[in-house]
Coordinates of C-alpha atoms and ligand atoms in Angstrom, one line a residue:
M1 CA -36.2 -9.2 13.9
R2 CA -32.5 -9.9 14.9
S3 CA -30.0 -7.1 14.5
A4 CA -26.8 -7.4 12.3
T5 CA -24.5 -7.8 15.2
S6 CA -26.6 -10.9 16.7
V7 CA -26.4 -12.3 13.0
A8 CA -22.8 -11.6 12.5
L9 CA -21.9 -13.2 15.9
A10 CA -24.3 -16.1 14.8
A11 CA -22.1 -16.5 11.6
V12 CA -18.7 -16.7 14.0
E13 CA -20.3 -19.4 16.2
R14 CA -21.7 -21.5 13.0
A15 CA -18.2 -21.3 11.6
G16 CA -16.5 -22.0 14.6
L17 CA -14.6 -18.6 15.1
A18 CA -16.0 -18.2 18.3
D19 CA -12.4 -18.5 20.0
L20 CA -10.7 -16.1 17.3
F21 CA -13.5 -13.6 18.1
A22 CA -12.8 -13.7 22.1
K23 CA -9.3 -13.0 21.1
A24 CA -10.4 -10.4 18.9
V25 CA -11.7 -8.6 21.2
D26 CA -9.6 -9.1 23.8
G27 CA -6.4 -7.7 22.3
V28 CA -4.7 -11.8 22.8
R29 CA -2.7 -12.1 19.7
M30 CA -3.4 -14.9 17.2
G31 CA -1.1 -17.3 15.7
R32 CA -0.3 -19.3 12.6
Q33 CA -3.0 -21.6 13.0
D34 CA -5.5 -19.1 13.5
G35 CA -4.3 -17.1 10.8
L36 CA -4.7 -20.2 8.8
R37 CA -8.3 -21.0 9.9
L38 CA -9.1 -17.3 9.1
V39 CA -7.6 -17.6 5.3
A40 CA -9.8 -20.9 4.6
C41 CA -13.1 -20.1 6.2
P42 CA -15.9 -20.3 3.7
D43 CA -17.8 -17.8 5.9
L44 CA -16.5 -14.2 5.0
T45 CA -18.9 -12.6 7.3
A46 CA -17.5 -14.7 10.2
V47 CA -14.3 -13.7 9.1
G48 CA -15.1 -10.0 8.9
T49 CA -16.7 -10.1 12.5
V50 CA -13.5 -11.7 13.5
A51 CA -11.7 -8.8 11.9
N52 CA -14.2 -6.3 12.8
A53 CA -13.5 -6.4 16.5
T54 CA -10.0 -5.9 16.0
R55 CA -10.7 -2.9 13.9
E56 CA -12.8 -1.1 16.5
R57 CA -10.9 -2.2 19.2
I58 CA -8.1 -0.2 17.2
N59 CA -9.4 2.4 15.8
G60 CA -13.4 2.6 16.6
D61 CA -15.8 3.7 14.0
R62 CA -12.5 6.1 12.5
T63 CA -12.1 6.1 8.9
H64 CA -8.9 7.9 7.4
Y65 CA -8.3 9.7 4.1
I66 CA -5.6 11.3 2.9
L67 CA -5.3 14.5 0.6
N68 CA -2.5 13.0 -1.9
R69 CA -1.2 12.6 -5.1
H70 CA 0.9 10.2 -6.9
V71 CA 4.2 10.4 -9.1
N72 CA 5.6 7.6 -10.7
Y73 CA 8.6 9.2 -12.5
T74 CA 9.5 6.5 -14.5
N75 CA 8.2 3.3 -16.2
V76 CA 11.8 1.9 -17.4
C77 CA 12.5 -0.9 -15.0
N78 CA 15.2 -3.6 -15.8
K79 CA 13.8 -5.9 -13.0
G80 CA 11.1 -8.0 -15.0
C81 CA 8.9 -9.1 -12.4
R82 CA 6.5 -11.7 -14.1
F83 CA 3.4 -9.6 -12.3
C84 CA 4.3 -6.2 -13.6
Y85 CA 3.1 -4.6 -16.7
F86 CA 3.5 -1.1 -16.1
A87 CA 7.7 -1.1 -16.5
R88 CA 9.2 -0.9 -19.6
N89 CA 12.4 -1.6 -20.8
P90 CA 14.1 -0.3 -23.5
K91 CA 14.9 -3.1 -25.3
D92 CA 11.3 -4.8 -25.3
G93 CA 10.5 -2.3 -28.1
G94 CA 6.8 -2.4 -26.1
P95 CA 5.0 1.0 -25.6
T96 CA 6.9 4.2 -25.1
P97 CA 9.2 4.2 -21.9
Y98 CA 9.2 7.7 -20.0
L99 CA 11.1 9.3 -17.6
L100 CA 10.0 12.7 -15.4
T101 CA 12.7 15.5 -14.6
S102 CA 12.3 17.3 -11.7
D103 CA 11.0 20.0 -13.7
D104 CA 8.5 18.1 -14.6
V105 CA 7.4 17.2 -11.2
Y106 CA 7.7 20.5 -10.2
A107 CA 5.2 21.7 -13.1
A108 CA 2.9 18.8 -11.9
L109 CA 2.7 19.4 -8.5
T110 CA 2.2 23.4 -8.9
A111 CA -0.4 23.1 -11.7
R112 CA -3.1 23.3 -9.3
P113 CA -1.8 25.5 -6.4
D114 CA -5.1 25.6 -4.6
D115 CA -5.3 21.8 -4.1
R116 CA -4.1 21.4 -0.8
L117 CA -2.0 18.0 -0.5
S118 CA -0.8 16.1 2.7
E119 CA 1.5 14.1 0.7
I120 CA 3.2 12.9 -2.3
H121 CA 3.5 9.2 -3.0
M122 CA 6.8 9.1 -5.7
V123 CA 8.0 5.7 -6.5
G124 CA 9.3 4.5 -10.3
G125 CA 10.8 1.7 -11.9
I126 CA 14.2 0.8 -11.5
D127 CA 16.4 2.3 -14.4
P128 CA 20.3 1.9 -13.9
R129 CA 21.4 4.6 -15.8
L130 CA 19.9 7.2 -12.9
P131 CA 22.6 8.8 -10.8
L132 CA 22.1 9.6 -6.9
D133 CA 21.6 13.3 -8.4
Y134 CA 18.5 12.6 -10.2
Y135 CA 16.9 11.3 -7.3
L136 CA 17.9 13.8 -4.7
D137 CA 16.6 16.2 -7.3
L138 CA 13.1 15.1 -7.8
L139 CA 12.7 15.1 -3.7
R140 CA 13.9 18.6 -3.8
A141 CA 11.3 19.5 -6.6
A142 CA 8.4 17.9 -4.7
K143 CA 9.7 20.0 -1.6
R144 CA 9.8 23.1 -3.4
A145 CA 6.6 22.6 -5.2
R146 CA 4.6 21.7 -1.7
P147 CA 6.8 22.6 1.1
N148 CA 4.2 21.3 3.5
A149 CA 3.2 17.8 2.4
C150 CA 5.4 14.8 3.1
V151 CA 6.9 13.5 0.1
K152 CA 6.6 9.5 0.8
A153 CA 8.9 8.0 -2.0
F154 CA 11.2 5.2 -3.2
T155 CA 10.7 1.7 -1.8
A156 CA 13.2 -0.6 -0.2
V157 CA 13.9 -1.9 -3.9
E158 CA 14.5 1.6 -5.2
I159 CA 16.5 2.4 -2.0
D160 CA 18.7 -0.9 -2.4
Q161 CA 19.5 0.7 -6.0
I162 CA 20.0 4.3 -5.1
A163 CA 22.6 3.3 -2.8
R164 CA 24.2 1.0 -5.3
V165 CA 24.3 4.1 -7.6
A166 CA 25.7 6.4 -5.2
G167 CA 28.4 3.5 -4.0
R168 CA 27.2 4.3 -0.2
T169 CA 25.5 2.4 2.5
V170 CA 21.6 2.3 3.0
P171 CA 22.2 4.5 6.5
A172 CA 24.0 7.0 4.7
T173 CA 22.2 7.0 1.4
L174 CA 18.9 7.5 3.8
D175 CA 20.5 10.4 5.5
L176 CA 21.1 11.9 1.8
L177 CA 17.7 11.6 0.6
M178 CA 15.9 12.9 4.3
E179 CA 18.1 16.1 3.8
A180 CA 16.6 16.3 0.2
G181 CA 13.1 15.8 1.6
L182 CA 12.1 12.5 2.0
G183 CA 9.5 11.9 4.8
A184 CA 8.5 8.5 4.7
V185 CA 8.8 4.9 2.9
P186 CA 6.2 3.5 0.8
G187 CA 5.3 -0.6 1.0
G188 CA 5.8 -2.3 -2.1
G189 CA 9.0 -4.7 -3.1
A190 CA 8.5 -7.3 -1.1
E191 CA 5.0 -8.7 -2.3
V192 CA 5.0 -11.6 -0.8
L193 CA 7.8 -12.6 1.6
S194 CA 8.5 -16.0 0.5
D195 CA 11.7 -17.3 -0.9
R196 CA 9.6 -19.7 -3.3
V197 CA 7.5 -17.0 -4.7
H198 CA 10.4 -14.6 -5.1
A199 CA 12.1 -17.1 -7.4
M200 CA 9.1 -17.6 -9.3
L201 CA 7.8 -14.5 -9.9
H202 CA 10.9 -11.6 -9.2
P203 CA 14.5 -13.2 -9.0
N204 CA 16.4 -9.9 -9.8
K205 CA 14.2 -7.9 -7.0
L206 CA 15.5 -8.1 -3.3
T207 CA 14.9 -10.9 -1.7
P208 CA 12.5 -11.6 1.6
S209 CA 15.3 -11.1 3.6
Q210 CA 17.0 -8.3 2.4
W211 CA 14.1 -6.4 1.9
I212 CA 13.1 -7.3 5.7
D213 CA 16.9 -5.6 6.4
I214 CA 16.6 -2.4 4.7
S215 CA 13.0 -1.8 6.1
R216 CA 15.3 -2.4 9.7
Q217 CA 17.5 0.2 8.0
V218 CA 14.4 2.6 7.2
A219 CA 13.4 2.3 10.7
G220 CA 17.0 3.0 12.0
A221 CA 17.3 6.6 10.2
G222 CA 13.8 7.3 12.0
L223 CA 11.7 6.9 8.9
P224 CA 8.1 5.6 8.9
Q225 CA 7.1 2.8 6.3
Y226 CA 4.3 1.5 5.0
A227 CA 3.9 -2.0 4.2
T228 CA 1.8 -4.0 1.5
M229 CA 0.7 -7.8 0.4
L230 CA 0.4 -8.6 -3.4
F231 CA -1.5 -11.7 -3.2
G232 CA -3.4 -13.3 -5.8
H233 CA -0.9 -14.8 -8.1
V234 CA 1.0 -17.9 -7.3
E235 CA 1.2 -17.8 -3.4
T236 CA -0.4 -20.0 -1.1
P237 CA -2.4 -19.5 1.9
E238 CA 0.5 -20.7 3.9
E239 CA 2.7 -18.1 2.6
R240 CA -0.1 -15.1 2.3
V241 CA 0.0 -16.0 6.5
D242 CA 3.5 -16.2 6.8
H243 CA 3.9 -12.9 5.1
L244 CA 1.9 -11.2 7.4
L245 CA 3.7 -13.1 10.4
A246 CA 7.2 -11.8 9.2
L247 CA 5.8 -8.0 9.1
R248 CA 4.3 -8.4 12.6
A249 CA 7.5 -10.1 13.8
L250 CA 9.6 -6.9 12.0
Q251 CA 7.1 -4.5 13.6
D252 CA 7.7 -5.6 17.1
E253 CA 11.4 -5.4 16.9
T254 CA 11.1 -1.7 15.2
G255 CA 7.5 -0.2 15.5
H256 CA 8.2 1.9 12.6
L257 CA 5.3 0.4 10.1
L258 CA 2.2 2.9 9.7
A259 CA 0.2 0.6 7.7
L260 CA -0.4 -2.3 5.6
T261 CA -2.0 -2.2 2.6
P262 CA -3.1 -5.8 0.9
L263 CA -3.5 -5.1 -3.2
A264 CA -4.6 -8.3 -5.1
F265 CA -2.8 -9.0 -8.0
H266 CA -4.5 -7.9 -11.7
P267 CA -3.2 -10.4 -14.2
E268 CA -4.3 -8.7 -16.7
G269 CA -1.4 -7.8 -19.3
S270 CA 1.0 -8.9 -17.2
Y271 CA 3.4 -12.6 -17.8
L272 CA 0.2 -14.1 -15.9
S273 CA -2.6 -13.0 -17.9
H274 CA -3.7 -16.6 -17.7
L275 CA -4.4 -16.4 -13.9
P276 CA -8.0 -15.3 -12.7
A277 CA -8.9 -11.7 -12.2
P278 CA -9.1 -10.9 -8.5
T279 CA -12.6 -11.1 -7.1
G280 CA -14.3 -8.5 -4.5
I281 CA -14.2 -11.7 -1.9
D282 CA -10.8 -11.8 -2.2
D283 CA -10.1 -8.5 -1.6
L284 CA -12.3 -8.3 1.6
R285 CA -11.0 -11.5 2.9
M286 CA -7.4 -10.3 3.1
A287 CA -8.5 -7.1 4.4
A288 CA -10.1 -9.0 7.3
V289 CA -7.0 -11.7 7.7
S290 CA -4.7 -8.9 7.8
R291 CA -6.5 -6.7 10.5
A292 CA -6.6 -9.8 12.8
L293 CA -3.4 -10.9 12.5
L294 CA -1.2 -7.6 12.1
D295 CA -2.3 -6.7 15.8
N296 CA 0.8 -4.3 16.0
V297 CA 0.3 -2.2 12.9
A298 CA -2.5 0.5 13.7
H299 CA -3.8 0.7 10.6
I300 CA -5.4 -1.6 7.3
K301 CA -5.8 0.4 4.2
S302 CA -8.1 -1.0 1.3
F303 CA -6.9 1.0 -1.8
W304 CA -10.1 2.3 -3.5
V305 CA -8.2 2.8 -6.9
M306 CA -7.4 -1.2 -7.0
S307 CA -10.5 -2.6 -5.1
T308 CA -12.8 -0.2 -6.5
V309 CA -14.8 2.3 -4.2
Q310 CA -17.5 -0.3 -3.7
V311 CA -15.4 -3.0 -2.0
S312 CA -13.8 -0.5 -0.3
Q313 CA -16.5 1.1 1.1
I314 CA -17.5 -2.7 2.5
S315 CA -14.1 -3.5 3.6
L316 CA -14.7 -0.3 6.3
W317 CA -16.6 -3.8 8.2
Y318 CA -14.2 -5.9 7.4
G319 CA -10.9 -5.1 9.0
A320 CA -9.9 -1.6 6.6
D321 CA -9.9 1.5 8.6
D322 CA -8.0 3.7 5.5
I323 CA -9.5 4.3 2.0
D324 CA -6.1 5.9 0.7
G325 CA -7.3 9.2 -0.5
T326 CA -7.9 11.7 -3.8
V327 CA -4.7 9.8 -5.6
Q328 CA -4.9 11.9 -9.1
E329 CA -2.5 9.7 -11.2
Y330 CA -2.1 6.1 -10.9
E331 CA -0.6 4.2 -13.6
I332 CA 0.7 1.2 -11.9
T333 CA -2.3 -1.0 -11.1
F334 CA -3.9 -1.1 -14.9
P335 CA -2.3 -1.7 -18.1
E336 CA -2.6 1.0 -21.2
G337 CA -5.9 1.3 -22.2
R338 CA -8.1 0.4 -18.8
L339 CA -7.2 3.8 -17.2
G340 CA -10.1 5.3 -18.7
Q341 CA -12.6 2.6 -17.5
T342 CA -11.4 3.4 -13.7
S343 CA -11.6 6.6 -12.1
Q344 CA -7.9 7.7 -10.7
S345 CA -9.0 10.6 -8.5
L346 CA -11.7 11.5 -5.7
S347 CA -12.5 15.1 -4.0
R348 CA -12.5 15.2 -0.6
T349 CA -16.1 15.9 -0.4
E350 CA -16.3 12.5 -2.5
L351 CA -14.0 10.5 -0.1
E352 CA -16.0 11.9 3.2
A353 CA -19.5 11.0 1.6
L354 CA -18.3 7.5 0.3
I355 CA -17.5 6.9 4.0
V356 CA -20.4 8.5 5.7
E357 CA -22.4 6.3 3.0
A358 CA -20.5 3.2 4.8
G359 CA -21.8 4.2 8.9
R360 CA -17.9 5.0 9.3
N361 CA -16.7 7.8 10.7
P362 CA -14.3 10.0 8.2
V363 CA -10.9 11.5 9.4
E364 CA -8.7 13.4 7.1
R365 CA -5.1 12.4 8.0
D366 CA -1.3 13.3 7.5
T367 CA 1.3 10.7 6.3
L368 CA 1.7 10.1 10.0
Y369 CA -1.8 9.2 10.8
Q370 CA -2.3 12.4 12.7
P371 CA -5.9 14.2 12.0
V372 CA -5.6 16.9 9.9
A373 CA -7.8 20.1 11.1
P374 CA -10.7 20.8 8.6
S375 CA -9.2 23.7 6.4
E376 CA -11.6 26.3 4.7
T377 CA -8.9 26.6 1.8
C378 CA -9.4 23.1 1.1
H379 CA -10.3 22.8 -2.8
A380 CA -9.7 19.0 -3.2
Ligands
SF4_401 S1 7.2 -4.5 -10.1 FE1 8.6 -2.7 -9.8 S2 10.7 -3.7 -9.7 FE2 9.3 -5.5 -10.7 S3 9.1 -4.7 -12.9 FE3 7.6 -3.7 -12.1 S4 8.3 -1.6 -11.9 FE4 10.2 -2.9 -12.1

């Protein structure tokens, strides 16, 4: 009987990807054409085998997870992105807009004091009425509640907004945010770095070059940042590849990107609800293409809340080395009414079991991907 490895290598040969597999094994950088071949290749096993070679070269069989908590401080937003159903503009008359106070955030983060948390992931919509002090108070409340957790907060879009409201430069604003407790910057806001997609779907938000510029300033402030790619809407295969290459070029310059999370677009409930829902095949392919092209970003994350647990497990053989974390409360992905159908939290034990079942080696990490020693006080 043939081993799984020989079947996978035969698939690579059959698909005509042997040269890309050799590049992945040897750590030779792939070009735009290589990326386009991986996006177009109908043999997903072959694409995954190429990505897995890079994954194992960089991360071995380690698979990361984190004990984290998500806080979405408001769903009010004036940006009107066509793919978004999380945001509620007060003028829309849609479901209730909400705004958390810093006391709300403190209360939420201290409600289960025995749960160890390494990271608080805090993002929200763009409400132009919120002053600088609101954002600073959120950070202080989060740090007061969880002094040992890293507060990863505010995408480049929010940072731009906070700087405008404060009447300060981005670097001066970042200084204030860091003083109040900001420890890292999440991905998000870039979607697909394409002027065409920007004009079609989110013209009121940062342009691709503005997003890159703010990310450079984040790096200049000494903050680590995550990156994402929202795919599966109106973007072309070329635009997917160019997004990854733009991030790779940024990383060559700054070295501050910790991970990329490819996020499949869920059309349900958005202005684009006529588009087909994402499939597991899309998720696996984009994890693989991201891993193969982004040779200078150490980690590719499959966010189980969006991909499903099952697809995230498989993605660990298609380039991903991280399945995010315990999460607890996540409202951005799915429209109201669908939240109850999707588990929003996994325990540490469950995450480890899922990774082991997938044949990988679980490693609890912190925001910077440093391993966290197992603790007997962990009740997550
Ligand atoms: S994606 Fe973000 S910026 Fe765009 S409308 Fe939704 S919350 Fe606002």
